[in-house]
Short mmCIF file of N, CA and C and ligand atoms in Angstrom, two decimals:
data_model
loop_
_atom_site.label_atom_id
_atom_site.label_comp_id
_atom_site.label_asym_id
_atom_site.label_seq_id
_atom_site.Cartn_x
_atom_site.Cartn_y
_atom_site.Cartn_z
N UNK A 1 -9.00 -14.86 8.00
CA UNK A 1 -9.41 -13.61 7.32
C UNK A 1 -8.50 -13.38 6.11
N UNK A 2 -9.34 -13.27 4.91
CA UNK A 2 -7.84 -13.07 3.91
C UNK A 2 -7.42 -11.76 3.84
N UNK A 3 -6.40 -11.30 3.01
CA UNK A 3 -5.95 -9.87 3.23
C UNK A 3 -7.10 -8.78 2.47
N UNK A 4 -7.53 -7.82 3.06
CA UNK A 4 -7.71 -6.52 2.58
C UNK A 4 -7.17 -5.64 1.81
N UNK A 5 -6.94 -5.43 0.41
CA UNK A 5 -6.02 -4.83 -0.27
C UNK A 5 -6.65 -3.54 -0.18
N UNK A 6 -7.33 -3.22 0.47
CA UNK A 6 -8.10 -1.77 0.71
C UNK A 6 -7.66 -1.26 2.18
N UNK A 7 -7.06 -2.11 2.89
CA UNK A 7 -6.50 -1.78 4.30
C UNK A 7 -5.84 -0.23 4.26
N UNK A 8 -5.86 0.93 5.52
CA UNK A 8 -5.10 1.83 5.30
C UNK A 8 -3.54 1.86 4.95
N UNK A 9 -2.86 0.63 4.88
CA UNK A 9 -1.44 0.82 5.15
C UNK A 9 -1.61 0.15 3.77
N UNK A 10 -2.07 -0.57 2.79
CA UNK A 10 -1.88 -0.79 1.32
C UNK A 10 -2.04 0.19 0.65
N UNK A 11 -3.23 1.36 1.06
CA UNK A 11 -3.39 2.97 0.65
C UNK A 11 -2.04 3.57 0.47
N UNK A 12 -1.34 3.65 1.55
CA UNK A 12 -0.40 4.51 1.84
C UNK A 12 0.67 4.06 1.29
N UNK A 13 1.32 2.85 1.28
CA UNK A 13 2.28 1.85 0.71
C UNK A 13 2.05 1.99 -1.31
N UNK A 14 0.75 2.56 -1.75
CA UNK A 14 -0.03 2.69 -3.06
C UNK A 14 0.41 4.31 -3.03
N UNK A 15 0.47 5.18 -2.06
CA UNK A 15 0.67 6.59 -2.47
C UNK A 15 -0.53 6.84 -2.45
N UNK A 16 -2.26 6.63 -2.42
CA UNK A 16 -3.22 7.00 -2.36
C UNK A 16 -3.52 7.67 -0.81
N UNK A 17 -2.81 7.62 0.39
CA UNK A 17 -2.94 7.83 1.68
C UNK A 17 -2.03 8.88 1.84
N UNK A 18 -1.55 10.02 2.46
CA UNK A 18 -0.77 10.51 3.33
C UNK A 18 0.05 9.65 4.12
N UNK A 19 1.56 10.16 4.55
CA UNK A 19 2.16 9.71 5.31
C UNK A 19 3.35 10.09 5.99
N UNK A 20 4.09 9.91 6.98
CA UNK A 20 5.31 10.77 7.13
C UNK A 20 6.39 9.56 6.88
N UNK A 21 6.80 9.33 5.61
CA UNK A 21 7.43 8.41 4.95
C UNK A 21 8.97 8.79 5.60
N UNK A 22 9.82 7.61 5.85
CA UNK A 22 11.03 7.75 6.73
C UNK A 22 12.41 7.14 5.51
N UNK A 23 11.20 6.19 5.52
CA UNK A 23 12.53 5.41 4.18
C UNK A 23 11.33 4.31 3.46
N UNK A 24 11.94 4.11 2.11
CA UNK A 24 11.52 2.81 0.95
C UNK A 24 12.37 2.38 0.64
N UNK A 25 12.52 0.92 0.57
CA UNK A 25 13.15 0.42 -0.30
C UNK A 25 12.40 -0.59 -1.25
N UNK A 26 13.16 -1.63 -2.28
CA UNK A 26 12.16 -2.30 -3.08
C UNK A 26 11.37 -3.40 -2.11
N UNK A 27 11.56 -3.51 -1.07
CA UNK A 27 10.76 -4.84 -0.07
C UNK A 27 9.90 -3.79 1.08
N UNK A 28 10.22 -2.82 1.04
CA UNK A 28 10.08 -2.21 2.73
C UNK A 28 9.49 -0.77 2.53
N UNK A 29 9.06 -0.27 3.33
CA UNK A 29 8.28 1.21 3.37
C UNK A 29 7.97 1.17 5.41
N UNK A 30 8.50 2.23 5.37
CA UNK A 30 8.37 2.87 7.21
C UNK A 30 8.18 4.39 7.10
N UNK A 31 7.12 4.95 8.18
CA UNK A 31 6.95 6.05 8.66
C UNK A 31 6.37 5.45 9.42
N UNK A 32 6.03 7.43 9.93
CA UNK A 32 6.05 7.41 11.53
C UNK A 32 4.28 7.09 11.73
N UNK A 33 4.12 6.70 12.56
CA UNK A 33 3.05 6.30 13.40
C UNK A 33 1.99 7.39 13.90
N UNK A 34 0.94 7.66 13.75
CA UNK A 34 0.27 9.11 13.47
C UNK A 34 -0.41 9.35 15.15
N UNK A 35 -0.26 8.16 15.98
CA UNK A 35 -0.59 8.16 17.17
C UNK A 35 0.83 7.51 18.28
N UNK A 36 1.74 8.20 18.20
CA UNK A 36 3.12 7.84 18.52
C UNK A 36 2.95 7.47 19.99
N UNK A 37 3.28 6.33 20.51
CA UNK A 37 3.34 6.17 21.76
C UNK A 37 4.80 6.56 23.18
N UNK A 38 5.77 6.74 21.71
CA UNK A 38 7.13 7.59 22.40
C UNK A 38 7.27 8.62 21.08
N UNK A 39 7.95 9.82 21.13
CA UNK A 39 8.74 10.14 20.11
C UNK A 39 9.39 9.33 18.86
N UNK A 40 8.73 9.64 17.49
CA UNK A 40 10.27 8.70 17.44
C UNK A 40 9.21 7.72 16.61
N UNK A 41 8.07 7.16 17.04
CA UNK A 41 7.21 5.84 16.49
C UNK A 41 7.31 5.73 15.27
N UNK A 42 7.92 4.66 14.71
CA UNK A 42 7.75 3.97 13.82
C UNK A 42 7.29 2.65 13.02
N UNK A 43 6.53 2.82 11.83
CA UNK A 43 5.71 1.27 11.28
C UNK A 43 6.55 0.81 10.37
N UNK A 44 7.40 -0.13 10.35
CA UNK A 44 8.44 -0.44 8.77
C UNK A 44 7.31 -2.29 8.31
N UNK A 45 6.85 -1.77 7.12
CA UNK A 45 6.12 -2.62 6.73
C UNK A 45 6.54 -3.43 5.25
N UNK A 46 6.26 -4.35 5.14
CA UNK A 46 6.10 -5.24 3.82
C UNK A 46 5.68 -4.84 2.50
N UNK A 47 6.35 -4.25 1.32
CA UNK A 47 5.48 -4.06 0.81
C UNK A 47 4.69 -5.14 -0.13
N UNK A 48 4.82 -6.41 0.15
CA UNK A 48 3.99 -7.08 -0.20
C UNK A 48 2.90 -7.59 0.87
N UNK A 49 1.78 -8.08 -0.03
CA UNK A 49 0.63 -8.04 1.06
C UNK A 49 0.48 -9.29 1.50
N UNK A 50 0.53 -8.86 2.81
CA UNK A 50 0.51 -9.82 4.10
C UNK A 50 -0.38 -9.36 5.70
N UNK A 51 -1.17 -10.27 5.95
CA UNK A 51 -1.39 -9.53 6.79
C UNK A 51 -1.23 -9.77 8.10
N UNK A 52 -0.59 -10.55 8.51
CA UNK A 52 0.60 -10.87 9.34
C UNK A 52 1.52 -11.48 9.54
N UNK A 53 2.36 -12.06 10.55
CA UNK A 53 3.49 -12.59 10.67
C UNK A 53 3.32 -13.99 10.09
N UNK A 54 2.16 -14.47 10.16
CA UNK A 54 1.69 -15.58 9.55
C UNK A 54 1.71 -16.13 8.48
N UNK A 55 1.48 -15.15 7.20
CA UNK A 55 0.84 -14.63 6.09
C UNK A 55 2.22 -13.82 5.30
N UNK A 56 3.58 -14.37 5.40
CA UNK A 56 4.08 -13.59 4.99
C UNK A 56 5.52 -14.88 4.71
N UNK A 57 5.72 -15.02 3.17
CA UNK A 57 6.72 -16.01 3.37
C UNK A 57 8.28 -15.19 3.93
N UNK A 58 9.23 -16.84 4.12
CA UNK A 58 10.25 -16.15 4.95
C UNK A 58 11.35 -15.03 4.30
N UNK A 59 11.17 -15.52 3.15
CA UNK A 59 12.76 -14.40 2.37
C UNK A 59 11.56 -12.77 2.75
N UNK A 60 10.21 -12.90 2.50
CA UNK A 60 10.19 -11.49 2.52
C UNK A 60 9.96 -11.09 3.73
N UNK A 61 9.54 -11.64 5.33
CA UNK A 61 10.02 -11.53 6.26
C UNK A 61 11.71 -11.18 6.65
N UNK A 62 12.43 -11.63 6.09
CA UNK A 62 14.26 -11.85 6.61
C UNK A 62 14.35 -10.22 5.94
N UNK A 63 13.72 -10.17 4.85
CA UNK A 63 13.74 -8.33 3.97
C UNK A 63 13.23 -7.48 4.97
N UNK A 64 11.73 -7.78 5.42
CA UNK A 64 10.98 -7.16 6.53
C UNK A 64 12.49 -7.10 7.63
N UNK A 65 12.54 -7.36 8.39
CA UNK A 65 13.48 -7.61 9.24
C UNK A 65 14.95 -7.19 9.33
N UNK A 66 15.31 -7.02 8.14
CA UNK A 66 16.83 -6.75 8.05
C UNK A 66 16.37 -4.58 8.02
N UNK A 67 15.16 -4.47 7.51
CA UNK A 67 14.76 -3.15 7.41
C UNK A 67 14.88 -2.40 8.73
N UNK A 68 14.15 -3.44 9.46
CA UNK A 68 13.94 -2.97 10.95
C UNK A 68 15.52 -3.03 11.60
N UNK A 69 15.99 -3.58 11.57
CA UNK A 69 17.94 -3.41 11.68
C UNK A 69 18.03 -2.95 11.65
N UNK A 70 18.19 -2.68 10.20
CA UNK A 70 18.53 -1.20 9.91
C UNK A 70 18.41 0.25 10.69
N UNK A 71 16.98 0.18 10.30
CA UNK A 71 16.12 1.72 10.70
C UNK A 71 16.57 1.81 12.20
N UNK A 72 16.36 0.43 12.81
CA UNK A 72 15.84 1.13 14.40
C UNK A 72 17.06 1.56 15.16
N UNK A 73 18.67 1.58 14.96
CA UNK A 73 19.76 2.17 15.50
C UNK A 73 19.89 4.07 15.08
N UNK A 74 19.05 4.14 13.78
CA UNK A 74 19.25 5.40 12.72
C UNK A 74 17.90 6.59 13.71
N UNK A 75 16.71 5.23 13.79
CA UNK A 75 15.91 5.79 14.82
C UNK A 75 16.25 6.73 16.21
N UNK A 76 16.98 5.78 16.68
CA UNK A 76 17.23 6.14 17.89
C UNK A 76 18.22 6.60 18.33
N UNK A 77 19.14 7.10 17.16
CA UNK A 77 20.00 8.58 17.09
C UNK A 77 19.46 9.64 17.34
N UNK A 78 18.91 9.55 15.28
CA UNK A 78 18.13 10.79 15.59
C UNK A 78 16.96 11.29 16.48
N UNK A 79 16.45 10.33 17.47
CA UNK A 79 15.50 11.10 18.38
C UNK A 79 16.31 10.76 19.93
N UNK A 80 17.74 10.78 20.01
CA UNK A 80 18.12 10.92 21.29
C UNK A 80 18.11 10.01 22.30
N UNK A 81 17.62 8.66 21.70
CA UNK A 81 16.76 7.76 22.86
C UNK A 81 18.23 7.11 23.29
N UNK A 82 17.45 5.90 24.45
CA UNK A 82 18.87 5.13 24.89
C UNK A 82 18.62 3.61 24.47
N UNK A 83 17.31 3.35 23.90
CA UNK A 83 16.88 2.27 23.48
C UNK A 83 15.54 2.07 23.17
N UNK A 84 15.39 1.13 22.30
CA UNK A 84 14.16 0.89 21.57
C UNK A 84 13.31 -0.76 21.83
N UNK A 85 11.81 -0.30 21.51
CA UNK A 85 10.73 -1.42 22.03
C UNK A 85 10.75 -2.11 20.62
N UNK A 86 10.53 -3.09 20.07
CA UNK A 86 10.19 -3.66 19.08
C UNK A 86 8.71 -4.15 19.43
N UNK A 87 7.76 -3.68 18.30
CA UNK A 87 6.53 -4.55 18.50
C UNK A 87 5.86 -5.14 17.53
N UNK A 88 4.80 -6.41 17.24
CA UNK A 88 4.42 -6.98 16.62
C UNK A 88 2.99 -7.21 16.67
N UNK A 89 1.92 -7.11 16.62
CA UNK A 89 0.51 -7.65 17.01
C UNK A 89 -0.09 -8.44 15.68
N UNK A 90 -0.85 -9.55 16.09
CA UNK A 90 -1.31 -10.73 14.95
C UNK A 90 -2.53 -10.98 15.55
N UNK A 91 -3.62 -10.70 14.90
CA UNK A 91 -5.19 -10.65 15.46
C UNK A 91 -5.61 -9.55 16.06
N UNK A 92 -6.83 -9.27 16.21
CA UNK A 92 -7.69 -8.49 16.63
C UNK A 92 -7.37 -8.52 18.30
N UNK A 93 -7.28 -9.98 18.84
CA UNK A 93 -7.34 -10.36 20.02
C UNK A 93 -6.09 -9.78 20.77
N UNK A 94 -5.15 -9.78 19.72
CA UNK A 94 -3.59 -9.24 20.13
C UNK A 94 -3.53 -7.84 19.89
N UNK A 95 -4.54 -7.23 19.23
CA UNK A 95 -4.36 -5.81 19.54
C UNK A 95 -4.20 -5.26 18.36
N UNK A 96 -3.66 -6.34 16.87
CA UNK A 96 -4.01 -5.50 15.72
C UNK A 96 -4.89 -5.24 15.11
N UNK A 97 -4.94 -3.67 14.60
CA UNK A 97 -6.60 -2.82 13.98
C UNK A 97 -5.62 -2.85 12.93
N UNK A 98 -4.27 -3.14 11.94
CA UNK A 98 -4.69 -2.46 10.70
C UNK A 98 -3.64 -3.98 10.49
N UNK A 99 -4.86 -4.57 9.22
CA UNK A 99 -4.55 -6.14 9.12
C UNK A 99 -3.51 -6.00 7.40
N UNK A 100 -2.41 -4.91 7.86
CA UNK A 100 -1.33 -5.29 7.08
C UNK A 100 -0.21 -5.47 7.55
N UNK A 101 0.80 -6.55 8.01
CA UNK A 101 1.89 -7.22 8.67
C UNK A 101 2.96 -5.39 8.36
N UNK A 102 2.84 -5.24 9.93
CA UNK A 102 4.02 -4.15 10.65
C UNK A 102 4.63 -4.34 11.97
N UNK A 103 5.85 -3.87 11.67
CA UNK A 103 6.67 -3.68 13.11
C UNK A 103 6.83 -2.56 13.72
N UNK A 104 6.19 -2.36 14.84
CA UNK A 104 6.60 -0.83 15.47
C UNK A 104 7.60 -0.68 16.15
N UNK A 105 8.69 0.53 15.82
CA UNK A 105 10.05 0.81 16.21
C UNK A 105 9.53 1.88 17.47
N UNK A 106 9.90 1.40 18.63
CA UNK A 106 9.28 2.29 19.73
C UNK A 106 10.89 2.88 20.55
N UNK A 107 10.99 4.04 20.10
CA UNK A 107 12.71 4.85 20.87
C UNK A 107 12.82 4.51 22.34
N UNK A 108 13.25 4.89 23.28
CA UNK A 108 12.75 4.76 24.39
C UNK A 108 14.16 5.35 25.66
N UNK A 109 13.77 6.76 26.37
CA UNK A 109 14.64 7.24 26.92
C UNK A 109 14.82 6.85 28.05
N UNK A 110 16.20 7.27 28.79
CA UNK A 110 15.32 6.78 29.78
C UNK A 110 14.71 7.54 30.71
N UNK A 111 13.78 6.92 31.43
CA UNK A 111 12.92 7.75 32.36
C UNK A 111 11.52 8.17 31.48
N UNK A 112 11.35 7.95 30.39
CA UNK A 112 10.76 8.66 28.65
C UNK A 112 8.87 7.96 29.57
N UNK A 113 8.02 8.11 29.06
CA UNK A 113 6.58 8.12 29.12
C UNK A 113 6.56 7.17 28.01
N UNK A 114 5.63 5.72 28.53
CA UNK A 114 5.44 5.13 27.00
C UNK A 114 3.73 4.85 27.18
N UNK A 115 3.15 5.96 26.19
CA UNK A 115 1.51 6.12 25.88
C UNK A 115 0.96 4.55 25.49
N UNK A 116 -0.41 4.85 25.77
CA UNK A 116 -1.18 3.40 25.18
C UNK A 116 -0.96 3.09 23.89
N UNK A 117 -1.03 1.94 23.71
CA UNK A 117 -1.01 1.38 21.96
C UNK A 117 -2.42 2.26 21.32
N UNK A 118 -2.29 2.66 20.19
CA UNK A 118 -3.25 2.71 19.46
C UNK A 118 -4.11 4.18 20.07
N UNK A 119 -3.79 4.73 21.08
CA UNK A 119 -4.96 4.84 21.80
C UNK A 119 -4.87 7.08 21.22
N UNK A 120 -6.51 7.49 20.69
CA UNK A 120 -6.35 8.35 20.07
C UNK A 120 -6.16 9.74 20.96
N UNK A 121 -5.86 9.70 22.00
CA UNK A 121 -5.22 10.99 22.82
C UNK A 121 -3.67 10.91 22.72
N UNK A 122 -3.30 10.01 22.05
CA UNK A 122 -2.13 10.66 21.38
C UNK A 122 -1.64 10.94 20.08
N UNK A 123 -2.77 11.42 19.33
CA UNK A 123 -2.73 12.04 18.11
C UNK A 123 -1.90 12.85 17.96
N UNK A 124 -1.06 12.73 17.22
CA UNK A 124 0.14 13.73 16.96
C UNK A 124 -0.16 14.82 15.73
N UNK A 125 0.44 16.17 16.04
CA UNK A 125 0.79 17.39 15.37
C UNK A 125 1.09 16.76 14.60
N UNK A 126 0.41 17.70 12.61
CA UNK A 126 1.20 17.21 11.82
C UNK A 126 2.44 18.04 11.41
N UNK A 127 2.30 19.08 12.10
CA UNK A 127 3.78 19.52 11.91
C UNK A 127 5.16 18.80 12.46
N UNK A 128 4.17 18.22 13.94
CA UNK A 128 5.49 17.51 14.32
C UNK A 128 6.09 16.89 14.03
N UNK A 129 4.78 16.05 13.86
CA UNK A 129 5.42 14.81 12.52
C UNK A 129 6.18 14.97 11.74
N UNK A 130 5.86 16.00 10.83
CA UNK A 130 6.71 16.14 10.25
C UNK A 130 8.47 16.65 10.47
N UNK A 131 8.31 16.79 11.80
CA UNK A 131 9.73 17.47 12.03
C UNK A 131 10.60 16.30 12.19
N UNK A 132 9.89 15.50 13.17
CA UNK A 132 10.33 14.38 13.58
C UNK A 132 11.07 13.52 12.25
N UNK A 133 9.88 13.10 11.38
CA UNK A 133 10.44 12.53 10.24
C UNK A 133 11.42 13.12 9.54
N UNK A 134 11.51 14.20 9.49
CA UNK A 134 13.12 14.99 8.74
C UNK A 134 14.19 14.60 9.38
N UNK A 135 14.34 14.66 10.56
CA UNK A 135 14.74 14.55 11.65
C UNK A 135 15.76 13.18 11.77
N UNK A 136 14.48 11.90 11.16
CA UNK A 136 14.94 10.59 11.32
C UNK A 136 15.40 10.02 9.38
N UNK A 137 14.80 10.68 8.96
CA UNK A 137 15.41 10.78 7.46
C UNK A 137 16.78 11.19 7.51
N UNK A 138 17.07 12.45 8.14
CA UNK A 138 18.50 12.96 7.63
C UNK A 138 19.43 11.64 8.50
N UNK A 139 19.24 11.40 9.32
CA UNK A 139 20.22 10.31 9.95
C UNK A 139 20.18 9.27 9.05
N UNK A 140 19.26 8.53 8.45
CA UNK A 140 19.12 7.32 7.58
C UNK A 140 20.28 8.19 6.42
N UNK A 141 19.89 9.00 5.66
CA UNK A 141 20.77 9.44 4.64
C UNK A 141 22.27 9.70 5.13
N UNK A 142 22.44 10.12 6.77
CA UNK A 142 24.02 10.60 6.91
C UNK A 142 24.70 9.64 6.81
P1 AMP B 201 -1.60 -2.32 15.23
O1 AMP B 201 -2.50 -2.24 16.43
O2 AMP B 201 -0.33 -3.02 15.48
O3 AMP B 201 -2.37 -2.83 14.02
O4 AMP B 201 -1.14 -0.84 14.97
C1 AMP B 201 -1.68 0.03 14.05
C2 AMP B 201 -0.97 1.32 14.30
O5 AMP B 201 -1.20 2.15 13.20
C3 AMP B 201 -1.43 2.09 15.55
O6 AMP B 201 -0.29 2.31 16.37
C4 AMP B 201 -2.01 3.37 14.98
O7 AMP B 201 -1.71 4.48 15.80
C5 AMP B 201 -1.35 3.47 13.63
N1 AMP B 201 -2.09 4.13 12.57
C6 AMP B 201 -3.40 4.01 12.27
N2 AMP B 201 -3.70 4.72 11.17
C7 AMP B 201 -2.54 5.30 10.76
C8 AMP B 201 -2.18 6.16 9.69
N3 AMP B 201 -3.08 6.58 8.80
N4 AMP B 201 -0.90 6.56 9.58
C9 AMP B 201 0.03 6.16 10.48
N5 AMP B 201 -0.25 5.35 11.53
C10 AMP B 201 -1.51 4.93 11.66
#
């Protein structure tokens, strides 16, 4: 399948989409996940187009990657957790619906509830969202 430059996450990565934006840099763009499966969900994506792990050479993977480093200790300050899920999906068959190469930063307390992937009964408040993302912003900036 070649890439979709119309995909929702090239929208949003374009500024044409809404988002609860966490951090950018010149390789990378992450917010939060609009159907959060813990507190805390986060997508840190490529901003070049790829649409999966496949589809993505390595220096801008090792960029992809050093992002997720980054973010996911800053993550899981600011939302209290004791540890975090890393996730990846490549195909339809594996579970990915949005065919632009992301990593989901999943917090994880313990004892914490971890909701279905994807699944839309856990549509999140956009206020919350938004709290959340302030939340995980001010730690990235402290
Ligand atoms: P995947 O199955 O790995 O392709 O995951 C796609 C993820 O994107 C799911 O966890 C969805 O909840 C999430 N998602 C879908 N649309 C949006 C959106 N507009 N903003 C933020 N997250 C989204």
């Amino acid at each position: 399948m070649a890439y979709d430059d119309q995909n929702i996450f090239a929208k949003i990565i374009a500024g044409e989409l809404p988002c609860h934006k966490v951090y950018e840099d010149d390789h990378s763009f992450a917010f939060l996940d609009i159907m959060p499966r813990t507190a805390g969900h986060t997508l840190v994506l490529p901003r070049t187009a790829a649409e999966n792990i496949l589809d993505i050479d390595a220096e801008s993977l090792a960029h992809l990657m050093a992002t997720v480093r980054k973010l996911a200790p800053k993550i899981v300050k600011a939302m209290d957790a004791d540890g975090f899920i890393l996730q990846q999906f490549n195909g339809a068959a594996a579970g990915q619906t949005v065919f632009h190469l992301h990593v989901h930063i999943l917090p994880r307390k313990e004892g914490g509830r971890l909701k279905h992937h994807g699944s839309e009964d856990n549509m999140a408040d956009e206020k919350d969202l938004e709290a959340v993302a302030a939340r995980i912003r001010a730690e990235i900036d402290a």
